[in-house]
PDB file of C-alpha atoms in Angstrom:
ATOM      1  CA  UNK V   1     140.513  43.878  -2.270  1.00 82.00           C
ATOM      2  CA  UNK V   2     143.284  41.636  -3.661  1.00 86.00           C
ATOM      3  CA  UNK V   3     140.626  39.030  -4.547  1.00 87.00           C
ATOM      4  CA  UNK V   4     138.607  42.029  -6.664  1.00 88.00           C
ATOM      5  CA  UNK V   5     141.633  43.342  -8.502  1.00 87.00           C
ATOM      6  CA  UNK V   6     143.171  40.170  -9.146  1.00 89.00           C
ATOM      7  CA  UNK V   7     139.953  39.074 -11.159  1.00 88.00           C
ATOM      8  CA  UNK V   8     139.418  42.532 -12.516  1.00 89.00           C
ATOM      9  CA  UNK V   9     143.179  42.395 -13.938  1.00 89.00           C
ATOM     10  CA  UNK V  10     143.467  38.660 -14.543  1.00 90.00           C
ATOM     11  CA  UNK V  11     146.061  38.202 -12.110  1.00 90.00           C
ATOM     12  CA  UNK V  12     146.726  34.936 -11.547  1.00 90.00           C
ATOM     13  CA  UNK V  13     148.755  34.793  -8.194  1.00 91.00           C
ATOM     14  CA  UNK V  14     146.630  36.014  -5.127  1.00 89.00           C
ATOM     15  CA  UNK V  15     149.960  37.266  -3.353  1.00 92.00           C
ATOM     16  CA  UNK V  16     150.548  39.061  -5.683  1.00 93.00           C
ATOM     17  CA  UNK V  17     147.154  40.840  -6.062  1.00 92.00           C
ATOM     18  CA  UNK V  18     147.463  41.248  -2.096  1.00 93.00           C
ATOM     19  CA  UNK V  19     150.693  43.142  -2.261  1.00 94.00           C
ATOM     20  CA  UNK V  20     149.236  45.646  -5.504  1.00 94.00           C
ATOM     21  CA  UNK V  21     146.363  46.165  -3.565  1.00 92.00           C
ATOM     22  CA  UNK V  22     148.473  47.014  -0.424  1.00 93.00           C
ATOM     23  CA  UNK V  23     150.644  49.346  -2.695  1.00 94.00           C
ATOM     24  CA  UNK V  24     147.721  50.707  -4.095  1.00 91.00           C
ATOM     25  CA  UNK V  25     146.227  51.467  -0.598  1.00 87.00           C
ATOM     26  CA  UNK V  26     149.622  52.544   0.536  1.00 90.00           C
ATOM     27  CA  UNK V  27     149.792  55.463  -2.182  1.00 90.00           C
ATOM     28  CA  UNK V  28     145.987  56.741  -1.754  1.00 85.00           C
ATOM     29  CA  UNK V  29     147.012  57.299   2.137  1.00 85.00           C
ATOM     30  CA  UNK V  30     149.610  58.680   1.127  1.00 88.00           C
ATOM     31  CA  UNK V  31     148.843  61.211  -1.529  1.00 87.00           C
ATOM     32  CA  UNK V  32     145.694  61.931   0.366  1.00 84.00           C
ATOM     33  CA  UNK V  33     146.671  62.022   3.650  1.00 84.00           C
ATOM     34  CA  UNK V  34     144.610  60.642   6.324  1.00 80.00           C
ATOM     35  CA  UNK V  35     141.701  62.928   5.077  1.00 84.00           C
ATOM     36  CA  UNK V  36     140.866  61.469   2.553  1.00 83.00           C
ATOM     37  CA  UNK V  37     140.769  57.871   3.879  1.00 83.00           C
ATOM     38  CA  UNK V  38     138.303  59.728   6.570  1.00 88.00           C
ATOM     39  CA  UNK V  39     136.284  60.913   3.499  1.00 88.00           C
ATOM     40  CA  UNK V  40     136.039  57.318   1.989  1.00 88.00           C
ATOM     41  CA  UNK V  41     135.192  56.192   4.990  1.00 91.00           C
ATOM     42  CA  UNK V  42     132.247  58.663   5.399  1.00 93.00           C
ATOM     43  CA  UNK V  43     131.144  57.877   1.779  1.00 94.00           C
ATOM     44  CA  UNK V  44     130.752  53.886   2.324  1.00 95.00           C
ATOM     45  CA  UNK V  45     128.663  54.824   5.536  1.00 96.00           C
ATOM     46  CA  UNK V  46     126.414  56.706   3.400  1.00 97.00           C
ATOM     47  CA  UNK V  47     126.049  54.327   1.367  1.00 97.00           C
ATOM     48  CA  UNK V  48     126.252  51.513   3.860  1.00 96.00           C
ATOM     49  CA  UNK V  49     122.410  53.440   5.546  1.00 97.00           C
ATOM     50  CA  UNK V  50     120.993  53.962   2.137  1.00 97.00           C
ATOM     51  CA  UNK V  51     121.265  50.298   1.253  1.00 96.00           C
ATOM     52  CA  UNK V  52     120.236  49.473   5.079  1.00 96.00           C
ATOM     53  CA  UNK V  53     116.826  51.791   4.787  1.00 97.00           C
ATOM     54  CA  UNK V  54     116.446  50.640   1.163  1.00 96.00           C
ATOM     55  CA  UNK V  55     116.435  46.838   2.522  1.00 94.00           C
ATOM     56  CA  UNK V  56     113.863  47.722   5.538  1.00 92.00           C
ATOM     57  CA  UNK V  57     111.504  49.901   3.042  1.00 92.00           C
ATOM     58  CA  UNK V  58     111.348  46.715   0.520  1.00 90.00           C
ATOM     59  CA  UNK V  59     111.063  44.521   3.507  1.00 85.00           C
ATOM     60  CA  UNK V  60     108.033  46.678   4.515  1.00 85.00           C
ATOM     61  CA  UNK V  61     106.396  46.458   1.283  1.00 86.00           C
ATOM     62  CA  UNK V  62     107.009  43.138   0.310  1.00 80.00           C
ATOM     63  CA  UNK V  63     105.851  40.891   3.554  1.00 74.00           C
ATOM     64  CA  UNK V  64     102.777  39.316   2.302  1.00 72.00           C
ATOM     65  CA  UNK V  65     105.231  37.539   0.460  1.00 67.00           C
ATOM     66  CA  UNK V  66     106.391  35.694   3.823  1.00 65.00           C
ATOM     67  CA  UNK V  67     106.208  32.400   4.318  1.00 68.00           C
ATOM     68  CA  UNK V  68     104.339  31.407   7.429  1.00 69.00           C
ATOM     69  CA  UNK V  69     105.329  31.026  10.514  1.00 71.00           C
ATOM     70  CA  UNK V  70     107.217  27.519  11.456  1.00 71.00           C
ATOM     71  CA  UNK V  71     104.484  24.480  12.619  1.00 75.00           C
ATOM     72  CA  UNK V  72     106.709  24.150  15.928  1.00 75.00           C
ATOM     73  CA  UNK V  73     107.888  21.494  17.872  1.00 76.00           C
ATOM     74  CA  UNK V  74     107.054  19.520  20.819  1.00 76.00           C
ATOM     75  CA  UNK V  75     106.944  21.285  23.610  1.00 76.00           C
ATOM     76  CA  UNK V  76     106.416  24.283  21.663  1.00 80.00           C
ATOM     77  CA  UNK V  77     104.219  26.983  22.704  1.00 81.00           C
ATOM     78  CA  UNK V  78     102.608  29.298  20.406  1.00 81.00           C
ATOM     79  CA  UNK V  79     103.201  33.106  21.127  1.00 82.00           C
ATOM     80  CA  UNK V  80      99.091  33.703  20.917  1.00 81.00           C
ATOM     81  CA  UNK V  81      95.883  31.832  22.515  1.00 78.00           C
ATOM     82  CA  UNK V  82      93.589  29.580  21.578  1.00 80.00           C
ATOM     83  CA  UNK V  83      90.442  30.793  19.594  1.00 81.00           C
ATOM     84  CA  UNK V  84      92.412  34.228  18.257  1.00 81.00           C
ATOM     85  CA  UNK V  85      92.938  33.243  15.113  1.00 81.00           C
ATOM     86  CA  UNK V  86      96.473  33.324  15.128  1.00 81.00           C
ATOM     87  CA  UNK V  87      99.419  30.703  14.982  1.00 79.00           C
ATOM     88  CA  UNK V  88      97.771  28.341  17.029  1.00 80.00           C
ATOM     89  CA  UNK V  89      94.529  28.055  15.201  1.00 82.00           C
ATOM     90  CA  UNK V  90      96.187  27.727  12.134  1.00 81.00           C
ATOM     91  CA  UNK V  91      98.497  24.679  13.254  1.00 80.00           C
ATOM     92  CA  UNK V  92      95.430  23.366  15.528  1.00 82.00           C
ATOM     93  CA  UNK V  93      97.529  23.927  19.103  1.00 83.00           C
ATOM     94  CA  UNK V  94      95.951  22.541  22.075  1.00 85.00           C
ATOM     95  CA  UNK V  95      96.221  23.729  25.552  1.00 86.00           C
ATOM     96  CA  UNK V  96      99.407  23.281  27.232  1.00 83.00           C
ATOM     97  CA  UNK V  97      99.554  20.820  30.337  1.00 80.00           C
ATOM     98  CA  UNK V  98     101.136  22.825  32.746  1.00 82.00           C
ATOM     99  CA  UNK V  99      99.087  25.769  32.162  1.00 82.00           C
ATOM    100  CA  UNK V 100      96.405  25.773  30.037  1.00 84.00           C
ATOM    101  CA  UNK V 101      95.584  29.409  29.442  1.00 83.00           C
ATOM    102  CA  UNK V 102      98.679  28.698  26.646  1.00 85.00           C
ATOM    103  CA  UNK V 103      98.732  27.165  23.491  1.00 86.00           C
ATOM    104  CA  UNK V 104     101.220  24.271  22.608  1.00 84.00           C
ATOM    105  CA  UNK V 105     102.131  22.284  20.308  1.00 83.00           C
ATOM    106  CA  UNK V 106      99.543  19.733  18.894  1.00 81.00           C
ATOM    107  CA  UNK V 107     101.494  16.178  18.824  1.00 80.00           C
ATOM    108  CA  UNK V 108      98.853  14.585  17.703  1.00 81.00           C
ATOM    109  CA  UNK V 109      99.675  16.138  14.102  1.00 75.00           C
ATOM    110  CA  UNK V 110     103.867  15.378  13.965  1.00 63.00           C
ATOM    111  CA  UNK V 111     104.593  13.094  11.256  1.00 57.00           C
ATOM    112  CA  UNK V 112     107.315  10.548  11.300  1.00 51.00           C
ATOM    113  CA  UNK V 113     110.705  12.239  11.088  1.00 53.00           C
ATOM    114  CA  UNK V 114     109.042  15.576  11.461  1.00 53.00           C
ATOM    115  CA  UNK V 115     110.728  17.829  13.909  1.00 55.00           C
ATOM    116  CA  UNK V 116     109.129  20.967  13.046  1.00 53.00           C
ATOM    117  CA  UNK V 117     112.316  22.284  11.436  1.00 55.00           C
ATOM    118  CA  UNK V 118     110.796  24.102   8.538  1.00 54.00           C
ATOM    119  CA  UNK V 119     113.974  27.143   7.527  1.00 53.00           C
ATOM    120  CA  UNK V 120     112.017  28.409   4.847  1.00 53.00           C
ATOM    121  CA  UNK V 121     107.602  27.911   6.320  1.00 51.00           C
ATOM    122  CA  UNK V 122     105.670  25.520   6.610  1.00 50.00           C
ATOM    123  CA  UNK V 123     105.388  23.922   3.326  1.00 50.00           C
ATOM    124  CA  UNK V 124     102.130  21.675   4.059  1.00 49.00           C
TER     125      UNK V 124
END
């Protein structure tokens, strides 16, 4: 809070915002009583949901916008099967070694340097 009313009254010291905003705090507890710091509290959860549900409901709406799923790594295995048109078709997985009902990851297709660390998709 010191931060926001320092910049919102062009204070210059942040101590000194600190202690205003302290005061400040200080005499709405006070004046108010414990009540109404209950109330405020109540009114930020409120809005604290609504922006929470507003987030999921856009979230919802807006995931073909995605970016795909990450290629993997070695060692990987893909969460679906071979042949079910799912993550493992699309980044040509192979069968795994150890069992080979599962799909892993295809080494065959890692580039140089490539560890399959894509944060944001695949971007091939």
């Amino acid at each position: 809070m010191g931060a926001i009313l320092g910049y919102l009254l062009n204070i210059d010291d942040p101590a000194a915002a600190v202690w205003i905003s302290m005061i400040l705090i200080l005499l709405y507890t006070a004046c108010g009583g414990l009540f109404s710091v209950a109330y405020t509290d109540c009114i930020q959860a409120a809005i604290g949901w609504f922006g929470c549900l507003f987030a999921a409901f856009y979230l919802i709406n807006n995931k073909e916008q995605a970016p795909p799923p990450s290629i993997g790594f070695e060692g990987y295995i893909y969460p679906d099967n071979i042949g079910d048109g799912g993550v493992c078709d699309m980044y040509s997985g192979v069968p795994c070694t150890n069992d080979p009902s599962l799909c892993c990851y295809n080494t065959e297709i890692q580039t140089a340097g490539d560890n399959g660390a894509y944060p944001f998709g695949d971007k091939r």
